[in-house]
Amino acid sequence: GQMSMEDVVRVQTLAQSGLSHVPPHFIQPPQSRPTPISTSSSDDDDQIPLIDLFHFDPGHSSDVLLRLRQVCRDWGAFHVTNHGIPIGLLDEMRTVGRSFFEECPMSEKRQYACDPTTPATEGYGSRMLVDSNDSVLDWRDYFDHHTLPIYRRNPSNWPLFPSNYRQVVAEYSDQMKVLAEKLLGLIAESLGLKSSCIQDAVGEFYQNITVSYYPPCPQPELTLGLQAHSDMGAITLLIQDDVGGLQVLKDGKWVTAFPLPDSDAIVVLLADQTEIITNGEYKSAEHRAITNTDRARLSIATFHDPAKTMNISPAHELISESSPPRYRTVLYGEFVSSWYAKGPEGKRNLDALLL
């Protein structure tokens, strides 16, 4: 049915009402519920890998590229440090994001409400998918910003609370774009492709920045902050606060991406179009977010996608008689529409393209 913006009850409002049970439409089916987290690290598969770009220069690049190759093949997700983005900017981005959710009055936040009847509209929202009659809701509120290409960037759609919010988001957007390009270059080189190969296939980035806010949850064992999915675009760069809750699927096991103590690490998630372009050599990371009873959590994801008019297919350099294409060519706009029509559910949208 038609929903007006006023009908949407924010998860933060629910959490603050002091309820002891989560409402039924937030309860995940048993097979999707989170398993209790063990915080003890016993082997390497208990934490997502770390790639330090400090030693990355033309003379020493081969070991970084080898490591990148292994990590993109086995995980599709990694932490990156010494990435060149000032830690002060990462901290400012976390600060303005948290400030909007925790200090801005609800009456003011409501002025930025997303249109709940259309997917992926800019602004303050809770429901990811429009028709959520039968789908389980995520225990999260978010603010989505359209940031690139520059003509999509209209800072008057963004909060003015705190007063430096818009300026921080714009600066963060520009810096993330540079890092995304650098990483796609290294990822291409690690496959033996020319460094611009993936970037050329993706074309000009369509970038969105989503600040997600996961309020404390009375029954974290029944809910997810964000259900399992892989991102639909090319590459996602994510920062989280010290609460943590991001999990990545590795060999059928959910691995928690614990926040690293110095907090300048950025989580890199390969997304579906990169899996297609690399012909499945590298995989998009299936991930989810879990909730907890004690502390609100904040994370900020920066998505880099192709334009909807781009056709994405495996790079011809990777195709031969011995390695035929594993994915059919897809118009990116059609991939997005099908994602929103079917919902995330793991990687089924990508699996639909397998040849």
CSV table of C-alpha atoms in Angstrom, one decimal:
chain,number,residue,atom,x,y,z
A,1,GLY,CA,0.0,0.0,0.0
A,2,GLN,CA,1.0,3.7,-0.2
A,3,MET,CA,3.1,4.9,2.7
A,4,SER,CA,3.5,8.5,3.6
A,5,MET,CA,6.8,9.6,5.1
A,6,GLU,CA,5.0,10.1,8.4
A,7,ASP,CA,4.0,6.4,8.5
A,8,VAL,CA,7.6,5.3,8.8
A,9,VAL,CA,8.7,4.7,12.4
A,10,ARG,CA,12.4,5.1,12.7
A,11,VAL,CA,14.4,2.2,14.3
A,12,GLN,CA,16.0,4.8,16.5
A,13,THR,CA,12.6,5.8,17.8
A,14,LEU,CA,11.7,2.2,18.4
A,15,ALA,CA,14.9,1.6,20.3
A,16,GLN,CA,14.4,4.7,22.5
A,17,SER,CA,10.8,3.6,23.4
A,18,GLY,CA,12.4,1.0,25.7
A,19,LEU,CA,10.7,-2.0,24.2
A,20,SER,CA,12.0,-5.4,25.4
A,21,HIS,CA,11.1,-7.4,22.3
A,22,VAL,CA,11.7,-6.5,18.7
A,23,PRO,CA,8.5,-6.1,16.5
A,24,PRO,CA,7.7,-9.2,14.4
A,25,HIS,CA,8.7,-7.7,11.1
A,26,PHE,CA,12.3,-7.3,12.3
A,27,ILE,CA,12.7,-11.0,13.2
A,28,GLN,CA,14.9,-12.9,10.7
A,29,PRO,CA,14.0,-16.5,9.7
A,30,PRO,CA,16.0,-19.0,11.7
A,31,GLN,CA,18.5,-19.8,9.0
A,32,SER,CA,19.5,-16.1,8.6
A,33,ARG,CA,19.9,-15.3,12.3
A,34,PRO,CA,23.3,-14.4,13.6
A,35,THR,CA,25.3,-17.0,15.5
A,36,PRO,CA,26.8,-15.9,18.8
A,37,ILE,CA,30.2,-14.1,18.1
A,38,SER,CA,33.3,-15.6,19.5
A,39,THR,CA,35.8,-12.9,20.1
A,40,SER,CA,38.7,-15.2,20.5
A,41,SER,CA,41.0,-15.3,17.5
A,42,SER,CA,42.5,-18.6,16.8
A,43,ASP,CA,43.5,-18.6,13.1
A,44,ASP,CA,43.8,-16.2,10.2
A,45,ASP,CA,40.3,-16.8,9.0
A,46,ASP,CA,39.0,-15.1,12.2
A,47,GLN,CA,39.7,-11.6,10.8
A,48,ILE,CA,39.5,-10.1,7.4
A,49,PRO,CA,43.0,-9.6,5.8
A,50,LEU,CA,44.9,-6.4,6.0
A,51,ILE,CA,46.8,-4.8,3.1
A,52,ASP,CA,49.2,-2.0,4.0
A,53,LEU,CA,49.9,0.3,1.1
A,54,PHE,CA,52.8,2.0,2.8
A,55,HIS,CA,55.4,-0.1,0.9
A,56,PHE,CA,53.5,0.3,-2.3
A,57,ASP,CA,55.7,1.9,-4.8
A,58,PRO,CA,56.8,0.8,-8.3
A,59,GLY,CA,59.9,-0.9,-6.9
A,60,HIS,CA,58.2,-3.0,-4.2
A,61,SER,CA,54.9,-3.5,-5.8
A,62,SER,CA,55.1,-7.2,-6.6
A,63,ASP,CA,54.5,-8.4,-3.1
A,64,VAL,CA,51.5,-6.1,-2.5
A,65,LEU,CA,50.1,-7.3,-5.8
A,66,LEU,CA,50.5,-10.9,-4.9
A,67,ARG,CA,48.9,-10.4,-1.6
A,68,LEU,CA,46.1,-8.5,-3.2
A,69,ARG,CA,45.6,-11.3,-5.7
A,70,GLN,CA,45.2,-13.9,-3.0
A,71,VAL,CA,42.9,-11.7,-0.9
A,72,CYS,CA,40.6,-10.7,-3.8
A,73,ARG,CA,40.3,-14.3,-4.8
A,74,ASP,CA,39.7,-15.8,-1.4
A,75,TRP,CA,37.8,-13.0,0.4
A,76,GLY,CA,36.7,-10.1,-1.8
A,77,ALA,CA,37.1,-8.0,1.3
A,78,PHE,CA,40.1,-6.5,3.2
A,79,HIS,CA,41.2,-3.7,5.4
A,80,VAL,CA,43.5,-1.2,3.8
A,81,THR,CA,45.9,1.1,5.8
A,82,ASN,CA,48.3,3.8,4.7
A,83,HIS,CA,45.8,4.6,2.0
A,84,GLY,CA,46.6,8.3,1.9
A,85,ILE,CA,43.3,9.6,3.3
A,86,PRO,CA,43.9,11.8,6.4
A,87,ILE,CA,42.7,10.1,9.5
A,88,GLY,CA,41.3,13.5,10.6
A,89,LEU,CA,38.9,13.4,7.7
A,90,LEU,CA,37.7,9.9,8.6
A,91,ASP,CA,37.1,11.0,12.2
A,92,GLU,CA,35.3,14.1,11.0
A,93,MET,CA,33.0,12.0,8.8
A,94,ARG,CA,32.2,9.7,11.7
A,95,THR,CA,31.6,12.7,14.0
A,96,VAL,CA,29.2,14.6,11.7
A,97,GLY,CA,27.4,11.3,10.9
A,98,ARG,CA,26.9,10.4,14.6
A,99,SER,CA,25.9,14.0,15.4
A,100,PHE,CA,23.1,14.0,12.9
A,101,PHE,CA,21.6,10.8,14.3
A,102,GLU,CA,22.2,11.5,18.0
A,103,GLU,CA,22.0,15.3,18.4
A,104,CYS,CA,19.8,16.6,15.7
A,105,PRO,CA,16.1,16.8,16.8
A,106,MET,CA,13.7,14.3,15.1
A,107,SER,CA,11.6,17.2,13.8
A,108,GLU,CA,14.6,18.5,11.9
A,109,LYS,CA,15.8,15.0,10.8
A,110,ARG,CA,12.3,14.4,9.3
A,111,GLN,CA,12.8,17.3,6.9
A,112,TYR,CA,15.3,15.2,5.1
A,113,ALA,CA,13.1,12.1,4.9
A,114,CYS,CA,13.6,9.8,1.8
A,115,ASP,CA,10.6,9.2,-0.4
A,116,PRO,CA,9.6,5.7,1.0
A,117,THR,CA,7.9,4.8,-2.3
A,118,THR,CA,11.0,4.9,-4.5
A,119,PRO,CA,14.2,2.9,-4.0
A,120,ALA,CA,17.6,4.6,-3.5
A,121,THR,CA,16.3,8.1,-3.0
A,122,GLU,CA,18.6,10.5,-1.2
A,123,GLY,CA,17.9,11.4,2.4
A,124,TYR,CA,17.0,10.0,5.8
A,125,GLY,CA,15.4,6.6,5.7
A,126,SER,CA,14.9,3.1,7.3
A,127,ARG,CA,13.5,0.8,4.6
A,128,MET,CA,15.9,-0.2,1.9
A,129,LEU,CA,13.3,-1.9,-0.3
A,130,VAL,CA,10.0,-0.2,-1.2
A,131,ASP,CA,7.6,-3.1,-0.9
A,132,SER,CA,8.5,-4.6,2.4
A,133,ASN,CA,5.2,-6.4,3.1
A,134,ASP,CA,6.8,-9.8,3.1
A,135,SER,CA,10.4,-8.9,3.7
A,136,VAL,CA,12.1,-8.7,7.0
A,137,LEU,CA,13.2,-5.2,8.0
A,138,ASP,CA,16.8,-4.3,8.9
A,139,TRP,CA,17.5,-2.8,12.4
A,140,ARG,CA,19.0,0.4,11.0
A,141,ASP,CA,18.3,3.9,10.0
A,142,TYR,CA,20.4,5.6,7.4
A,143,PHE,CA,21.2,8.8,5.5
A,144,ASP,CA,22.0,8.4,1.8
A,145,HIS,CA,23.9,11.1,-0.1
A,146,HIS,CA,24.2,11.3,-3.9
A,147,THR,CA,27.8,12.6,-4.3
A,148,LEU,CA,29.1,11.8,-7.9
A,149,PRO,CA,29.1,12.7,-10.8
A,150,ILE,CA,29.2,16.2,-9.5
A,151,TYR,CA,25.8,17.1,-11.1
A,152,ARG,CA,24.1,14.6,-8.8
A,153,ARG,CA,25.7,16.4,-5.8
A,154,ASN,CA,23.3,18.8,-4.3
A,155,PRO,CA,24.5,19.6,-0.7
A,156,SER,CA,21.2,21.4,0.1
A,157,ASN,CA,19.7,17.9,0.3
A,158,TRP,CA,22.1,17.1,3.2
A,159,PRO,CA,21.9,18.0,6.8
A,160,LEU,CA,23.1,21.3,8.0
A,161,PHE,CA,23.6,19.8,11.5
A,162,PRO,CA,26.4,20.1,12.5
A,163,SER,CA,27.3,23.2,10.5
A,164,ASN,CA,30.3,21.7,8.8
A,165,TYR,CA,28.4,18.5,7.7
A,166,ARG,CA,28.0,19.4,4.0
A,167,GLN,CA,31.6,20.5,3.6
A,168,VAL,CA,32.9,17.3,5.3
A,169,VAL,CA,30.8,15.0,3.1
A,170,ALA,CA,31.9,16.8,-0.1
A,171,GLU,CA,35.6,16.5,0.9
A,172,TYR,CA,35.1,12.9,1.9
A,173,SER,CA,33.4,12.1,-1.4
A,174,ASP,CA,36.4,13.5,-3.4
A,175,GLN,CA,39.0,11.6,-1.4
A,176,MET,CA,37.1,8.3,-1.6
A,177,LYS,CA,36.9,8.6,-5.3
A,178,VAL,CA,40.7,9.0,-5.5
A,179,LEU,CA,41.2,5.9,-3.3
A,180,ALA,CA,38.6,3.9,-5.2
A,181,GLU,CA,40.4,4.6,-8.5
A,182,LYS,CA,43.8,3.8,-7.0
A,183,LEU,CA,42.5,0.5,-5.6
A,184,LEU,CA,40.8,-0.6,-8.9
A,185,GLY,CA,44.1,0.2,-10.6
A,186,LEU,CA,46.0,-2.1,-8.2
A,187,ILE,CA,43.3,-4.8,-8.4
A,188,ALA,CA,43.5,-4.8,-12.2
A,189,GLU,CA,47.3,-5.0,-12.1
A,190,SER,CA,47.2,-7.8,-9.6
A,191,LEU,CA,45.3,-9.8,-12.3
A,192,GLY,CA,47.9,-8.9,-14.9
A,193,LEU,CA,45.6,-6.4,-16.6
A,194,LYS,CA,46.6,-2.9,-17.4
A,195,SER,CA,45.8,-0.7,-14.5
A,196,SER,CA,43.0,1.2,-16.1
A,197,CYS,CA,41.2,-1.9,-17.3
A,198,ILE,CA,38.5,-2.2,-14.6
A,199,GLN,CA,38.1,1.6,-14.3
A,200,ASP,CA,37.5,1.9,-18.1
A,201,ALA,CA,34.9,-0.9,-17.9
A,202,VAL,CA,33.1,0.9,-15.1
A,203,GLY,CA,33.4,4.4,-16.6
A,204,GLU,CA,32.7,7.5,-14.6
A,205,PHE,CA,31.8,6.6,-11.0
A,206,TYR,CA,28.3,7.0,-9.7
A,207,GLN,CA,29.1,7.4,-6.0
A,208,ASN,CA,26.7,7.3,-3.1
A,209,ILE,CA,27.7,7.7,0.6
A,210,THR,CA,25.4,6.0,3.1
A,211,VAL,CA,25.8,6.7,6.8
A,212,SER,CA,24.1,3.8,8.7
A,213,TYR,CA,23.0,4.0,12.3
A,214,TYR,CA,22.3,0.8,14.1
A,215,PRO,CA,20.6,1.6,17.5
A,216,PRO,CA,20.9,-0.9,20.4
A,217,CYS,CA,18.6,-3.8,19.9
A,218,PRO,CA,16.8,-5.7,22.7
A,219,GLN,CA,17.1,-9.1,20.8
A,220,PRO,CA,20.2,-9.1,18.7
A,221,GLU,CA,20.0,-12.8,18.3
A,222,LEU,CA,16.8,-12.5,16.2
A,223,THR,CA,17.7,-9.5,14.0
A,224,LEU,CA,20.2,-8.2,11.6
A,225,GLY,CA,21.3,-4.6,11.2
A,226,LEU,CA,21.7,-5.3,7.5
A,227,GLN,CA,20.8,-8.6,5.9
A,228,ALA,CA,23.2,-10.6,3.8
A,229,HIS,CA,24.0,-9.2,0.4
A,230,SER,CA,26.8,-8.3,-1.9
A,231,ASP,CA,27.0,-4.7,-3.2
A,232,MET,CA,25.8,-4.3,-6.7
A,233,GLY,CA,28.4,-1.8,-8.1
A,234,ALA,CA,32.1,-2.0,-8.5
A,235,ILE,CA,33.8,-1.2,-5.2
A,236,THR,CA,32.7,-0.1,-1.8
A,237,LEU,CA,34.9,1.7,0.8
A,238,LEU,CA,33.6,1.4,4.4
A,239,ILE,CA,34.6,2.9,7.7
A,240,GLN,CA,33.1,1.9,11.0
A,241,ASP,CA,33.3,3.1,14.6
A,242,ASP,CA,34.8,1.1,17.5
A,243,VAL,CA,31.6,-0.8,18.1
A,244,GLY,CA,31.8,-3.1,15.1
A,245,GLY,CA,29.2,-5.5,13.7
A,246,LEU,CA,30.3,-6.0,10.0
A,247,GLN,CA,30.6,-9.6,9.0
A,248,VAL,CA,31.9,-11.1,5.8
A,249,LEU,CA,31.0,-14.6,4.5
A,250,LYS,CA,34.2,-16.7,4.0
A,251,ASP,CA,33.8,-20.4,3.0
A,252,GLY,CA,30.4,-20.6,4.5
A,253,LYS,CA,31.4,-19.0,7.8
A,254,TRP,CA,30.5,-15.5,9.0
A,255,VAL,CA,33.7,-13.7,10.0
A,256,THR,CA,33.5,-10.4,12.0
A,257,ALA,CA,35.5,-7.5,10.6
A,258,PHE,CA,36.6,-6.3,14.0
A,259,PRO,CA,37.5,-2.5,13.9
A,260,LEU,CA,41.2,-2.1,14.1
A,261,PRO,CA,42.4,0.0,17.0
A,262,ASP,CA,44.1,2.9,15.2
A,263,SER,CA,40.8,3.4,13.3
A,264,ASP,CA,42.4,4.7,10.1
A,265,ALA,CA,41.8,1.4,8.4
A,266,ILE,CA,39.2,1.3,5.6
A,267,VAL,CA,37.3,-1.8,4.7
A,268,VAL,CA,37.3,-2.5,1.0
A,269,LEU,CA,34.5,-4.7,-0.3
A,270,LEU,CA,34.6,-5.8,-3.9
A,271,ALA,CA,31.2,-5.5,-5.5
A,272,ASP,CA,29.3,-7.5,-8.2
A,273,GLN,CA,30.5,-5.6,-11.3
A,274,THR,CA,34.1,-6.2,-10.4
A,275,GLU,CA,33.4,-9.9,-10.1
A,276,ILE,CA,31.9,-9.8,-13.6
A,277,ILE,CA,34.7,-7.8,-15.1
A,278,THR,CA,37.3,-10.2,-13.6
A,279,ASN,CA,35.3,-13.1,-14.9
A,280,GLY,CA,34.8,-14.5,-11.4
A,281,GLU,CA,38.6,-14.6,-10.7
A,282,TYR,CA,37.8,-12.1,-7.9
A,283,LYS,CA,34.7,-12.3,-5.9
A,284,SER,CA,32.3,-9.8,-4.5
A,285,ALA,CA,32.1,-10.0,-0.8
A,286,GLU,CA,28.8,-11.2,0.7
A,287,HIS,CA,28.4,-9.3,4.0
A,288,ARG,CA,25.9,-8.3,6.7
A,289,ALA,CA,25.7,-6.3,9.9
A,290,ILE,CA,24.8,-7.6,13.3
A,291,THR,CA,23.3,-5.7,16.2
A,292,ASN,CA,24.0,-5.6,19.9
A,293,THR,CA,22.1,-4.7,23.1
A,294,ASP,CA,24.4,-2.1,24.5
A,295,ARG,CA,25.7,0.4,22.0
A,296,ALA,CA,24.6,2.2,18.9
A,297,ARG,CA,26.9,1.6,16.0
A,298,LEU,CA,27.8,3.8,13.1
A,299,SER,CA,29.2,2.9,9.7
A,300,ILE,CA,29.8,4.8,6.5
A,301,ALA,CA,29.8,3.1,3.2
A,302,THR,CA,30.9,4.8,0.0
A,303,PHE,CA,29.6,3.0,-3.1
A,304,HIS,CA,31.2,3.3,-6.5
A,305,ASP,CA,29.0,2.1,-9.4
A,306,PRO,CA,28.9,2.3,-13.1
A,307,ALA,CA,26.4,4.5,-14.9
A,308,LYS,CA,23.1,2.7,-15.6
A,309,THR,CA,23.8,2.9,-19.3
A,310,MET,CA,27.0,0.9,-19.1
A,311,ASN,CA,27.2,-2.6,-20.4
A,312,ILE,CA,29.3,-4.7,-18.1
A,313,SER,CA,31.0,-7.9,-19.2
A,314,PRO,CA,34.1,-10.0,-18.5
A,315,ALA,CA,37.3,-8.2,-19.6
A,316,HIS,CA,38.2,-9.6,-23.0
A,317,GLU,CA,41.9,-10.0,-21.9
A,318,LEU,CA,40.7,-12.7,-19.4
A,319,ILE,CA,38.7,-14.6,-22.0
A,320,SER,CA,40.2,-17.5,-24.0
A,321,GLU,CA,39.2,-20.9,-25.2
A,322,SER,CA,40.4,-22.4,-22.0
A,323,SER,CA,38.6,-19.7,-19.9
A,324,PRO,CA,35.3,-18.8,-21.5
A,325,PRO,CA,33.1,-16.0,-20.1
A,326,ARG,CA,31.3,-17.1,-16.9
A,327,TYR,CA,28.8,-14.2,-16.9
A,328,ARG,CA,26.6,-12.8,-19.6
A,329,THR,CA,26.9,-9.1,-20.5
A,330,VAL,CA,24.5,-7.0,-18.4
A,331,LEU,CA,23.2,-3.5,-18.8
A,332,TYR,CA,24.0,-2.1,-15.3
A,333,GLY,CA,20.6,-0.3,-15.0
A,334,GLU,CA,18.8,-3.6,-15.5
A,335,PHE,CA,21.0,-5.3,-12.8
A,336,VAL,CA,20.0,-2.5,-10.4
A,337,SER,CA,16.3,-2.8,-11.2
A,338,SER,CA,16.4,-6.6,-10.6
A,339,TRP,CA,18.3,-6.1,-7.3
A,340,TYR,CA,15.6,-3.8,-6.0
A,341,ALA,CA,12.8,-6.0,-7.4
A,342,LYS,CA,14.1,-9.2,-5.8
A,343,GLY,CA,15.8,-7.9,-2.7
A,344,PRO,CA,19.4,-8.6,-1.7
A,345,GLU,CA,19.4,-12.2,-0.5
A,346,GLY,CA,23.0,-13.0,-0.7
A,347,LYS,CA,24.4,-13.1,-4.2
A,348,ARG,CA,21.4,-14.3,-6.2
A,349,ASN,CA,21.3,-11.2,-8.4
A,350,LEU,CA,24.8,-12.0,-9.6
A,351,ASP,CA,24.2,-15.7,-9.8
A,352,ALA,CA,21.3,-15.0,-12.2
A,353,LEU,CA,24.0,-13.9,-14.8
A,354,LEU,CA,26.1,-17.0,-14.6
A,355,LEU,CA,26.5,-18.8,-18.0
